[in-house]
PDB file of C-alpha atoms in Angstrom:
ATOM      1  CA  MET A   1     191.127 -38.555 170.404  1.00 63.00           C
ATOM      2  CA  GLY A   2     190.151 -38.061 173.870  1.00 79.00           C
ATOM      3  CA  LEU A   3     186.865 -38.329 175.559  1.00 81.00           C
ATOM      4  CA  GLU A   4     186.404 -34.576 175.503  1.00 83.00           C
ATOM      5  CA  GLU A   5     187.046 -34.397 171.823  1.00 83.00           C
ATOM      6  CA  LEU A   6     184.668 -37.264 171.171  1.00 79.00           C
ATOM      7  CA  LYS A   7     182.033 -35.610 173.306  1.00 79.00           C
ATOM      8  CA  PHE A   8     182.558 -32.338 171.455  1.00 82.00           C
ATOM      9  CA  LYS A   9     182.401 -34.116 168.063  1.00 82.00           C
ATOM     10  CA  ILE A  10     179.169 -35.932 169.009  1.00 82.00           C
ATOM     11  CA  GLU A  11     177.608 -32.735 170.292  1.00 84.00           C
ATOM     12  CA  LYS A  12     178.623 -30.936 167.091  1.00 85.00           C
ATOM     13  CA  GLU A  13     177.180 -33.727 164.916  1.00 84.00           C
ATOM     14  CA  THR A  14     174.025 -33.828 167.022  1.00 88.00           C
ATOM     15  CA  GLU A  15     173.649 -30.110 166.771  1.00 87.00           C
ATOM     16  CA  THR A  16     174.243 -30.232 163.017  1.00 89.00           C
ATOM     17  CA  ASP A  17     171.702 -33.079 162.681  1.00 84.00           C
ATOM     18  CA  ALA A  18     169.217 -31.177 164.842  1.00 87.00           C
ATOM     19  CA  VAL A  19     169.596 -28.046 162.702  1.00 87.00           C
ATOM     20  CA  ARG A  20     169.287 -30.153 159.544  1.00 89.00           C
ATOM     21  CA  ILE A  21     166.193 -31.977 160.861  1.00 91.00           C
ATOM     22  CA  GLU A  22     164.714 -28.697 162.054  1.00 90.00           C
ATOM     23  CA  ASP A  23     165.366 -27.132 158.616  1.00 88.00           C
ATOM     24  CA  GLU A  24     163.859 -30.157 156.894  1.00 90.00           C
ATOM     25  CA  GLY A  25     160.859 -29.952 159.241  1.00 91.00           C
ATOM     26  CA  LYS A  26     160.439 -26.256 158.517  1.00 91.00           C
ATOM     27  CA  ALA A  27     160.730 -26.900 154.761  1.00 92.00           C
ATOM     28  CA  GLU A  28     158.177 -29.722 155.009  1.00 92.00           C
ATOM     29  CA  ALA A  29     155.873 -27.474 157.045  1.00 93.00           C
ATOM     30  CA  ARG A  30     156.202 -24.751 154.382  1.00 93.00           C
ATOM     31  CA  ARG A  31     155.341 -27.291 151.628  1.00 94.00           C
ATOM     32  CA  ILE A  32     152.338 -28.527 153.617  1.00 94.00           C
ATOM     33  CA  ILE A  33     151.146 -24.981 154.306  1.00 94.00           C
ATOM     34  CA  GLU A  34     151.658 -24.012 150.649  1.00 93.00           C
ATOM     35  CA  ALA A  35     149.769 -27.122 149.496  1.00 93.00           C
ATOM     36  CA  ALA A  36     146.969 -26.320 151.960  1.00 94.00           C
ATOM     37  CA  ARG A  37     146.854 -22.712 150.684  1.00 94.00           C
ATOM     38  CA  ASN A  38     146.702 -23.957 147.082  1.00 93.00           C
ATOM     39  CA  GLU A  39     143.936 -26.417 147.952  1.00 94.00           C
ATOM     40  CA  LEU A  40     142.064 -23.706 149.841  1.00 94.00           C
ATOM     41  CA  GLN A  41     142.405 -21.363 146.844  1.00 94.00           C
ATOM     42  CA  LYS A  42     141.074 -24.093 144.519  1.00 94.00           C
ATOM     43  CA  GLN A  43     138.129 -24.743 146.858  1.00 94.00           C
ATOM     44  CA  ARG A  44     137.418 -21.012 147.067  1.00 95.00           C
ATOM     45  CA  GLN A  45     137.426 -20.800 143.258  1.00 95.00           C
ATOM     46  CA  VAL A  46     135.109 -23.809 142.937  1.00 93.00           C
ATOM     47  CA  PHE A  47     132.812 -22.355 145.606  1.00 94.00           C
ATOM     48  CA  LYS A  48     132.825 -18.959 143.864  1.00 94.00           C
ATOM     49  CA  GLU A  49     132.003 -20.558 140.498  1.00 94.00           C
ATOM     50  CA  GLU A  50     129.193 -22.628 142.047  1.00 95.00           C
ATOM     51  CA  THR A  51     127.847 -19.571 143.864  1.00 95.00           C
ATOM     52  CA  ASP A  52     128.021 -17.477 140.676  1.00 92.00           C
ATOM     53  CA  HIS A  53     126.222 -20.250 138.786  1.00 95.00           C
ATOM     54  CA  ILE A  54     123.495 -20.490 141.442  1.00 96.00           C
ATOM     55  CA  LEU A  55     123.087 -16.702 141.507  1.00 95.00           C
ATOM     56  CA  GLU A  56     122.866 -16.637 137.713  1.00 95.00           C
ATOM     57  CA  LYS A  57     120.134 -19.288 137.812  1.00 95.00           C
ATOM     58  CA  ILE A  58     118.262 -17.357 140.507  1.00 95.00           C
ATOM     59  CA  GLU A  59     118.512 -14.157 138.459  1.00 94.00           C
ATOM     60  CA  GLN A  60     117.330 -15.982 135.319  1.00 95.00           C
ATOM     61  CA  LYS A  61     114.393 -17.473 137.209  1.00 94.00           C
ATOM     62  CA  ALA A  62     113.489 -14.102 138.708  1.00 94.00           C
ATOM     63  CA  SER A  63     113.698 -12.517 135.265  1.00 94.00           C
ATOM     64  CA  THR A  64     111.633 -15.286 133.704  1.00 95.00           C
ATOM     65  CA  ASP A  65     109.075 -15.060 136.508  1.00 93.00           C
ATOM     66  CA  ALA A  66     108.865 -11.288 136.107  1.00 94.00           C
ATOM     67  CA  GLN A  67     108.449 -11.599 132.338  1.00 95.00           C
ATOM     68  CA  PHE A  68     105.782 -14.253 132.789  1.00 94.00           C
ATOM     69  CA  GLU A  69     103.929 -12.156 135.345  1.00 94.00           C
ATOM     70  CA  ALA A  70     104.109  -9.103 133.078  1.00 95.00           C
ATOM     71  CA  LYS A  71     102.779 -11.095 130.111  1.00 92.00           C
ATOM     72  CA  ARG A  72     100.090 -12.598 132.325  1.00 94.00           C
ATOM     73  CA  SER A  73      99.037  -9.147 133.519  1.00 93.00           C
ATOM     74  CA  VAL A  74      98.883  -7.868 129.955  1.00 90.00           C
ATOM     75  CA  MET A  75      96.862 -10.887 128.847  1.00 90.00           C
ATOM     76  CA  LEU A  76      94.443 -10.490 131.762  1.00 93.00           C
ATOM     77  CA  LYS A  77      94.032  -6.795 130.984  1.00 92.00           C
ATOM     78  CA  LYS A  78      93.399  -7.598 127.302  1.00 88.00           C
ATOM     79  CA  LYS A  79      90.844 -10.242 128.293  1.00 90.00           C
ATOM     80  CA  GLU A  80      89.182  -7.744 130.618  1.00 92.00           C
ATOM     81  CA  MET A  81      89.020  -5.197 127.793  1.00 89.00           C
ATOM     82  CA  LEU A  82      87.583  -7.781 125.396  1.00 87.00           C
ATOM     83  CA  ASP A  83      84.962  -8.759 127.978  1.00 90.00           C
ATOM     84  CA  GLU A  84      84.002  -5.097 128.401  1.00 91.00           C
ATOM     85  CA  ILE A  85      83.702  -4.662 124.638  1.00 87.00           C
ATOM     86  CA  PHE A  86      81.591  -7.812 124.416  1.00 86.00           C
ATOM     87  CA  GLN A  87      79.267  -6.504 127.136  1.00 88.00           C
ATOM     88  CA  ASP A  88      79.050  -3.097 125.412  1.00 89.00           C
ATOM     89  CA  VAL A  89      78.072  -4.797 122.155  1.00 87.00           C
ATOM     90  CA  LYS A  90      75.376  -6.741 124.013  1.00 84.00           C
ATOM     91  CA  LYS A  91      73.974  -3.498 125.438  1.00 86.00           C
ATOM     92  CA  THR A  92      73.972  -1.977 121.963  1.00 86.00           C
ATOM     93  CA  LEU A  93      72.062  -4.931 120.510  1.00 81.00           C
ATOM     94  CA  THR A  94      69.325  -5.127 123.152  1.00 80.00           C
ATOM     95  CA  PRO A  95      67.278  -2.102 121.948  1.00 80.00           C
ATOM     96  CA  LYS A  96      67.422  -3.336 118.340  1.00 78.00           C
ATOM     97  CA  SER A  97      65.651  -6.572 119.179  1.00 78.00           C
ATOM     98  CA  LYS A  98      62.036  -5.349 118.874  1.00 80.00           C
ATOM     99  CA  ALA A  99      62.485  -4.267 115.260  1.00 84.00           C
ATOM    100  CA  GLN A 100      63.998  -7.624 114.267  1.00 85.00           C
ATOM    101  CA  LEU A 101      61.499  -9.930 115.964  1.00 87.00           C
ATOM    102  CA  PRO A 102      58.856 -10.128 113.167  1.00 87.00           C
ATOM    103  CA  ALA A 103      61.494 -10.957 110.524  1.00 89.00           C
ATOM    104  CA  LEU A 104      63.110 -13.576 112.771  1.00 89.00           C
ATOM    105  CA  LEU A 105      59.738 -15.206 113.534  1.00 88.00           C
ATOM    106  CA  LYS A 106      58.888 -15.254 109.830  1.00 90.00           C
ATOM    107  CA  LYS A 107      62.253 -16.892 109.053  1.00 92.00           C
ATOM    108  CA  ALA A 108      61.629 -19.544 111.742  1.00 91.00           C
ATOM    109  CA  GLN A 109      58.085 -20.178 110.434  1.00 91.00           C
ATOM    110  CA  SER A 110      59.497 -20.753 106.930  1.00 92.00           C
ATOM    111  CA  GLN A 111      61.612 -23.587 108.328  1.00 92.00           C
ATOM    112  CA  MET A 112      59.120 -25.242 110.701  1.00 90.00           C
ATOM    113  CA  GLN A 113      55.746 -24.851 112.325  1.00 92.00           C
ATOM    114  CA  VAL A 114      56.442 -22.591 115.318  1.00 90.00           C
ATOM    115  CA  SER A 115      54.455 -23.256 118.458  1.00 90.00           C
ATOM    116  CA  ALA A 116      56.324 -21.005 120.895  1.00 91.00           C
ATOM    117  CA  ALA A 117      58.826 -18.188 120.665  1.00 91.00           C
ATOM    118  CA  TYR A 118      61.150 -17.374 123.521  1.00 93.00           C
ATOM    119  CA  VAL A 119      62.153 -13.715 123.823  1.00 90.00           C
ATOM    120  CA  ASN A 120      63.625 -11.473 126.503  1.00 89.00           C
ATOM    121  CA  THR A 121      61.325  -9.891 129.062  1.00 87.00           C
ATOM    122  CA  SER A 122      61.199  -6.438 127.450  1.00 85.00           C
ATOM    123  CA  ASP A 123      60.303  -7.876 123.997  1.00 85.00           C
ATOM    124  CA  LYS A 124      57.491 -10.122 125.262  1.00 83.00           C
ATOM    125  CA  LYS A 125      54.670  -7.757 124.193  1.00 82.00           C
ATOM    126  CA  SER A 126      56.272  -6.929 120.826  1.00 79.00           C
ATOM    127  CA  LEU A 127      55.496 -10.175 119.029  1.00 79.00           C
ATOM    128  CA  ALA A 128      52.370 -11.992 117.877  1.00 77.00           C
ATOM    129  CA  GLY A 129      51.819 -15.151 115.871  1.00 72.00           C
ATOM    130  CA  ALA A 130      52.975 -17.724 118.385  1.00 76.00           C
ATOM    131  CA  THR A 131      52.901 -18.434 122.104  1.00 87.00           C
ATOM    132  CA  ILE A 132      55.416 -16.017 123.604  1.00 89.00           C
ATOM    133  CA  LYS A 133      57.573 -17.133 126.522  1.00 90.00           C
ATOM    134  CA  GLU A 134      60.398 -15.445 128.379  1.00 90.00           C
ATOM    135  CA  ALA A 135      64.026 -16.454 128.050  1.00 91.00           C
ATOM    136  CA  PRO A 136      67.214 -14.974 129.501  1.00 93.00           C
ATOM    137  CA  ILE A 137      68.483 -13.636 126.158  1.00 91.00           C
ATOM    138  CA  ILE A 138      69.539 -10.121 125.130  1.00 90.00           C
ATOM    139  CA  GLY A 139      67.347 -10.060 122.056  1.00 89.00           C
ATOM    140  CA  GLY A 140      66.082 -12.009 119.077  1.00 90.00           C
ATOM    141  CA  LEU A 141      64.132 -15.188 119.631  1.00 93.00           C
ATOM    142  CA  ILE A 142      64.283 -18.928 120.011  1.00 93.00           C
ATOM    143  CA  ALA A 143      61.516 -20.705 118.075  1.00 92.00           C
ATOM    144  CA  GLU A 144      60.162 -24.045 119.278  1.00 93.00           C
ATOM    145  CA  SER A 145      58.176 -26.719 117.455  1.00 91.00           C
ATOM    146  CA  HIS A 146      54.787 -28.020 118.695  1.00 89.00           C
ATOM    147  CA  ASP A 147      56.254 -31.102 120.322  1.00 89.00           C
ATOM    148  CA  GLY A 148      59.220 -29.158 121.762  1.00 86.00           C
ATOM    149  CA  THR A 149      61.817 -31.388 120.085  1.00 91.00           C
ATOM    150  CA  VAL A 150      63.095 -28.793 117.617  1.00 93.00           C
ATOM    151  CA  ARG A 151      64.367 -25.345 118.454  1.00 92.00           C
ATOM    152  CA  LEU A 152      65.737 -22.709 116.121  1.00 93.00           C
ATOM    153  CA  ASP A 153      68.010 -20.306 117.935  1.00 94.00           C
ATOM    154  CA  TYR A 154      67.826 -16.832 116.443  1.00 92.00           C
ATOM    155  CA  SER A 155      68.818 -15.137 119.669  1.00 91.00           C
ATOM    156  CA  PHE A 156      71.184 -12.198 119.510  1.00 91.00           C
ATOM    157  CA  ASP A 157      73.251 -14.008 122.142  1.00 91.00           C
ATOM    158  CA  THR A 158      73.962 -16.860 119.729  1.00 92.00           C
ATOM    159  CA  PHE A 159      74.541 -14.547 116.741  1.00 89.00           C
ATOM    160  CA  LEU A 160      76.906 -12.394 118.781  1.00 89.00           C
ATOM    161  CA  GLU A 161      78.786 -15.378 120.211  1.00 90.00           C
ATOM    162  CA  GLN A 162      79.242 -16.896 116.737  1.00 92.00           C
ATOM    163  CA  ALA A 163      80.351 -13.595 115.212  1.00 89.00           C
ATOM    164  CA  TRP A 164      82.654 -12.948 118.165  1.00 88.00           C
ATOM    165  CA  GLN A 165      84.327 -16.369 117.908  1.00 90.00           C
ATOM    166  CA  GLU A 166      84.658 -16.196 114.122  1.00 91.00           C
ATOM    167  CA  ASN A 167      86.212 -12.721 114.238  1.00 88.00           C
ATOM    168  CA  LEU A 168      88.087 -12.807 117.540  1.00 85.00           C
ATOM    169  CA  ASN A 169      91.527 -12.962 115.917  1.00 88.00           C
ATOM    170  CA  GLU A 170      90.710  -9.964 113.753  1.00 87.00           C
ATOM    171  CA  ILE A 171      89.240  -8.069 116.723  1.00 84.00           C
ATOM    172  CA  VAL A 172      92.323  -8.774 118.824  1.00 84.00           C
ATOM    173  CA  GLY A 173      94.578  -7.809 115.917  1.00 84.00           C
ATOM    174  CA  LYS A 174      92.895  -4.447 115.457  1.00 82.00           C
ATOM    175  CA  LEU A 175      92.646  -3.641 119.146  1.00 80.00           C
ATOM    176  CA  PHE A 176      96.126  -4.679 120.257  1.00 79.00           C
ATOM    177  CA  LYS A 177      98.499  -4.110 117.363  1.00 75.00           C
TER     178      LYS A 177
END
């Protein structure tokens, strides 16, 4: 084998090795790119799942907040209506006070010696039999003993408040069924 043949053989082997190395490099590059694509796809899927989960939580919170606000609005409106009804009942009771005052004073006098009776301003001239004083009540009276240590509260305010509290569940049930 001559020098030319040896040179040609070496060049051929080098070229074959270069093609083989290049092919191996290309194959390795394809594997790396494919692995990177797979990893990217996995990360996209994880990100999508996390995003979907976060969006679901946001939607649930928004829904819960909206439901809470709606219930709160309804409750406030119901309370407003109940307050209006309570005030209307007070207005209805006020004119009935004068007729009830003598019986209420008599009831108080049967339980203690009454020195003073507190009534609302418009009922002040409607009662006799005790010292009459003004009180910020809608009707009825508050009887007081001589020494001021005992008071009997027969005010319409107290009667109404007690009746209202005792029957509130029934009132609410009938109004808002």
